[in-house]
Short mmCIF file of C-alpha atoms in Angstrom, two decimals:
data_model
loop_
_atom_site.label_atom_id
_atom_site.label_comp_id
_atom_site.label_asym_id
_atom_site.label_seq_id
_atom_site.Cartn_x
_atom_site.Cartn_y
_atom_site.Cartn_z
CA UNK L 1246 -41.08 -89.63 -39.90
CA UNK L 1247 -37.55 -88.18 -39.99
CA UNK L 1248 -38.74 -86.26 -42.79
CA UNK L 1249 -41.43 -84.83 -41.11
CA UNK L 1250 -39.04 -83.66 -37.97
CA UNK L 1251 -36.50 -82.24 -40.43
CA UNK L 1252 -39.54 -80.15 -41.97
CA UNK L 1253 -40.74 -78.77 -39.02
CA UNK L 1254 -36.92 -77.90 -37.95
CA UNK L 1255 -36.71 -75.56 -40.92
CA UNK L 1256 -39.77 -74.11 -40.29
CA UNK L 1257 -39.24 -73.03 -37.17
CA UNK L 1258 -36.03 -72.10 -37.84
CA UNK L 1259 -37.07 -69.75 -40.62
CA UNK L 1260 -39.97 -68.68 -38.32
CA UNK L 1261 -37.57 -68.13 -35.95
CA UNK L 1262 -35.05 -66.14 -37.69
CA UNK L 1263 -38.53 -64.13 -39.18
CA UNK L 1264 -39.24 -63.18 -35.46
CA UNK L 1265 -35.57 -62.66 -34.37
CA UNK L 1266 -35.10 -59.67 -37.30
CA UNK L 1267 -38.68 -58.06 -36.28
CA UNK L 1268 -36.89 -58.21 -32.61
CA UNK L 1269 -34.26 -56.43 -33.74
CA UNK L 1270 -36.39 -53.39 -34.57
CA UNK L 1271 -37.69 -53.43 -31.89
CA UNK L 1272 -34.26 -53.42 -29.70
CA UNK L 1273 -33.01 -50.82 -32.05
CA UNK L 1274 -36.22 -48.28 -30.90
CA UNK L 1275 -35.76 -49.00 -27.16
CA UNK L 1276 -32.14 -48.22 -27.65
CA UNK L 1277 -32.94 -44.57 -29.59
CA UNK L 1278 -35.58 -43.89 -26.85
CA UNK L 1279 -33.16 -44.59 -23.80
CA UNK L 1280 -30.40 -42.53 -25.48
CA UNK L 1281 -32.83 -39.46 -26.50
CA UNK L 1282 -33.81 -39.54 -22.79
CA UNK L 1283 -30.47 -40.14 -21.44
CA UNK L 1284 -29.60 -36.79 -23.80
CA UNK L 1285 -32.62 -34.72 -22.08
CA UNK L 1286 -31.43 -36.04 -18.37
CA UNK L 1287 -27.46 -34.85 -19.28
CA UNK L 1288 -29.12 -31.65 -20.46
CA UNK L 1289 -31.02 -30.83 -17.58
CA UNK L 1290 -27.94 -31.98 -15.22
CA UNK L 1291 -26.18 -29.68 -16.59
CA UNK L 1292 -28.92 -26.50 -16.95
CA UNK L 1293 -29.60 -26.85 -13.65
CA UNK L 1294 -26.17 -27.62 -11.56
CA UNK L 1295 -22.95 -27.75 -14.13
CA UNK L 1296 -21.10 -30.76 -12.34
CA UNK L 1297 -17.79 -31.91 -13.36
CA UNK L 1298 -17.94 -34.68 -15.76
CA UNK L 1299 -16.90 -37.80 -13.16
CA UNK L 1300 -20.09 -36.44 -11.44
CA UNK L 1301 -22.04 -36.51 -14.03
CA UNK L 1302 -21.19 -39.69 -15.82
CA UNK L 1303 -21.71 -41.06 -12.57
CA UNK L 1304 -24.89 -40.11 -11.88
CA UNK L 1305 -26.29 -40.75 -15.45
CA UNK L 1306 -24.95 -44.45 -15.38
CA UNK L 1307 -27.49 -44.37 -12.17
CA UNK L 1308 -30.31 -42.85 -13.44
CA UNK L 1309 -30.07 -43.42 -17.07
CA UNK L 1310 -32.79 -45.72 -18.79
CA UNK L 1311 -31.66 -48.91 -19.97
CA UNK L 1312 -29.53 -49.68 -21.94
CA UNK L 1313 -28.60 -46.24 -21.70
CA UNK L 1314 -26.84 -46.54 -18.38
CA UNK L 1315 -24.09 -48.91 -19.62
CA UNK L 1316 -23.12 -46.09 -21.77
CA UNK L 1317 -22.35 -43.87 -19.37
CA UNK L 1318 -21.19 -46.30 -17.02
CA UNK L 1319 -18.29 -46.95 -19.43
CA UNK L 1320 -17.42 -43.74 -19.98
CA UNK L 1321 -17.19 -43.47 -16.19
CA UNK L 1322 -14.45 -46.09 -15.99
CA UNK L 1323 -13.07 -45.25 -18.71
CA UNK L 1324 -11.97 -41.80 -16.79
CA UNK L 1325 -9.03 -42.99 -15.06
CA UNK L 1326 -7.87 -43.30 -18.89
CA UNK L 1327 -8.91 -39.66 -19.51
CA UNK L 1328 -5.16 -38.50 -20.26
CA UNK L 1329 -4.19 -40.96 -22.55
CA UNK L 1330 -7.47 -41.06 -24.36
CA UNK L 1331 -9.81 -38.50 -24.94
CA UNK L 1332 -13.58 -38.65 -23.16
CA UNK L 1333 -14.66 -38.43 -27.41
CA UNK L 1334 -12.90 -41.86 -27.81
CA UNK L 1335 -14.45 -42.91 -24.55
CA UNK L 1336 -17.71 -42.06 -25.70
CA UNK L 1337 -17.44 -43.98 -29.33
CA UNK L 1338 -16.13 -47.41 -27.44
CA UNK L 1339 -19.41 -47.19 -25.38
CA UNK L 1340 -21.43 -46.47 -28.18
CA UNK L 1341 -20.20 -49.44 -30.21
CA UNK L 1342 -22.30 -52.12 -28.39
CA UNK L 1343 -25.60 -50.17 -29.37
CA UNK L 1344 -27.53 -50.91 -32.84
CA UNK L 1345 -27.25 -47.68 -34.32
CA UNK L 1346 -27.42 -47.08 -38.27
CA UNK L 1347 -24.97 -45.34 -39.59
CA UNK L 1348 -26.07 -41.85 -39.00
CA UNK L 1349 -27.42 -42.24 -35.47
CA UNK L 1350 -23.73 -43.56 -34.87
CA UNK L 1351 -21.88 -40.23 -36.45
CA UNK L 1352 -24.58 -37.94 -34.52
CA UNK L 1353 -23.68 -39.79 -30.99
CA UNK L 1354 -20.04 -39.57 -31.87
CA UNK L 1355 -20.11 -35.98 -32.66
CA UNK L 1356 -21.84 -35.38 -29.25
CA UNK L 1357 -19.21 -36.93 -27.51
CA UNK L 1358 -16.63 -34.70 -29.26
CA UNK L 1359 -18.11 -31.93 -27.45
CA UNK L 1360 -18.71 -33.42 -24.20
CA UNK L 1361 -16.30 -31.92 -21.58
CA UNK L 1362 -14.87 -29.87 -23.76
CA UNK L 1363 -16.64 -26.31 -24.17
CA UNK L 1364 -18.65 -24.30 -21.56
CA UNK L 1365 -22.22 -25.07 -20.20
CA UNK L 1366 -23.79 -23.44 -22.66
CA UNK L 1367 -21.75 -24.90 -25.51
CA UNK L 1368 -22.76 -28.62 -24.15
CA UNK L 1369 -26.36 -28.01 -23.99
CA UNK L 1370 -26.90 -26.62 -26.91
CA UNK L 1371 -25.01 -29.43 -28.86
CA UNK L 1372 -27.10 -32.31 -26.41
CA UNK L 1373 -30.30 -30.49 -27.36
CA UNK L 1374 -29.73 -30.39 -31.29
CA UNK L 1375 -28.49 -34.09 -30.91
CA UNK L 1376 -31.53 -34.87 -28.94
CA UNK L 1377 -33.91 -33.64 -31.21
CA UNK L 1378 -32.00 -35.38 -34.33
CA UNK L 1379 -32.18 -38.46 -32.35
CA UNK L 1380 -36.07 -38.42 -31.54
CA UNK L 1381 -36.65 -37.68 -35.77
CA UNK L 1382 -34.66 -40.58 -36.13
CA UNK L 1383 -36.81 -42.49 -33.48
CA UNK L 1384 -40.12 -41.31 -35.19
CA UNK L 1385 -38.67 -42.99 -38.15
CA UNK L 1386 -37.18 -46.45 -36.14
CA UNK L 1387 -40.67 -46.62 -35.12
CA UNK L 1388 -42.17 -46.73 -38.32
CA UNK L 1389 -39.97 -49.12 -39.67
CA UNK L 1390 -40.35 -51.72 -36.70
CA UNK L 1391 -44.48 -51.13 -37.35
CA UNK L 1392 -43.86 -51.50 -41.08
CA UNK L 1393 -40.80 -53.77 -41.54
CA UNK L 1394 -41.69 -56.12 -38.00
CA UNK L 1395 -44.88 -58.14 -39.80
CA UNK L 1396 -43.25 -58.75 -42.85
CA UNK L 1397 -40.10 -59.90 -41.21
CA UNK L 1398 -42.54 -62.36 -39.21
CA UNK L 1399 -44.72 -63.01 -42.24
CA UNK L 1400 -41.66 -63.70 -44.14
CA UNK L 1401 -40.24 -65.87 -42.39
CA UNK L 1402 -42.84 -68.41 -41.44
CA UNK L 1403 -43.88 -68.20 -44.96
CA UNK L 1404 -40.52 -68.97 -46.37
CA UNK L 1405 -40.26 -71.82 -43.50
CA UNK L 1406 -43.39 -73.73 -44.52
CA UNK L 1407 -42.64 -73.54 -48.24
CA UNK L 1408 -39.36 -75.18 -47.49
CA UNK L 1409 -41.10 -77.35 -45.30
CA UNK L 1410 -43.72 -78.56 -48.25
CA UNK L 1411 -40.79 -78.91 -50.52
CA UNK L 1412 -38.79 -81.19 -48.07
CA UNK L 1413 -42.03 -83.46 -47.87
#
């Protein structure tokens, strides 16, 4: 009998770790899609009415999608700061808390870099290349959840009820 608990423990552990990665994915596309809309909000706030950057971050950690918001929100308190640090290293401190590969992470960075720091014009421009980088690299997030998220799932139930036959 204690056999047959410990079995079903590691298979629904390694079913459970299985579904955990696919979620992952998953987290990881919601995250690109808040930020590439966050971008096209910041873009349009500042095509249409060029407010100082306190404004701004302000308003974007308001209206911002989720989990979007918290980045902006950071950089917001992070202002007070602003002299000692620069809004670029506020920027990269609010980005670390969001799964981004490696090259979703430089492009973000590199935005923030630029943030405050050169005209209207200059800003927009540099939010709208970054925002259409970041929705190629959602295209491609997507796929991989849709590809990678079943056999992830598939994997690990699979790899939890061999265990769990070899146990028994």
């Amino acid at each position: 009998m204690l056999r047959l608990a410990g079995a079903l423990m590691v298979a629904g552990g390694m079913s459970t770790l299985g579904f955990l990665a696919a979620g992952g994915l998953g987290r990881r596309v919601r995250t690109l899609r808040a930020l590439a809309g966050a971008l096209e909000l910041m873009e349009r706030e500042l095509s249409f009415r060029l407010p100082p950057m306190p404004e701004l971050l302000e308003g974007l950690a308001k209206r911002a999608p989720p989990p979007a918001d918290r980045l902006f929100a950071r950089c917001r308190a992070g202002l007070a700061d602003l002299g000692e640090r620069s809004l670029g290293e506020l920027w990269r401190e609010g980005l670390a808390e969001f799964p981004l590969k490696g090259d979703e992470r430089l492009l973000l960075e590199g935005l923030g870099e630029v943030l405050g720091r050169y005209d209207g014009e200059g800003q927009r421009s540099a939010l709208r290349e970054a925002r259409s980088a970041l929705e190629g690299m959602l295209e491609e997030a997507q796929a991989e959840r849709v590809r990678l998220g079943r056999v992830y799932q598939v994997t690990g139930t699979a790899a939890g009820a061999a265990l769990a036959i070899l146990l028994l």
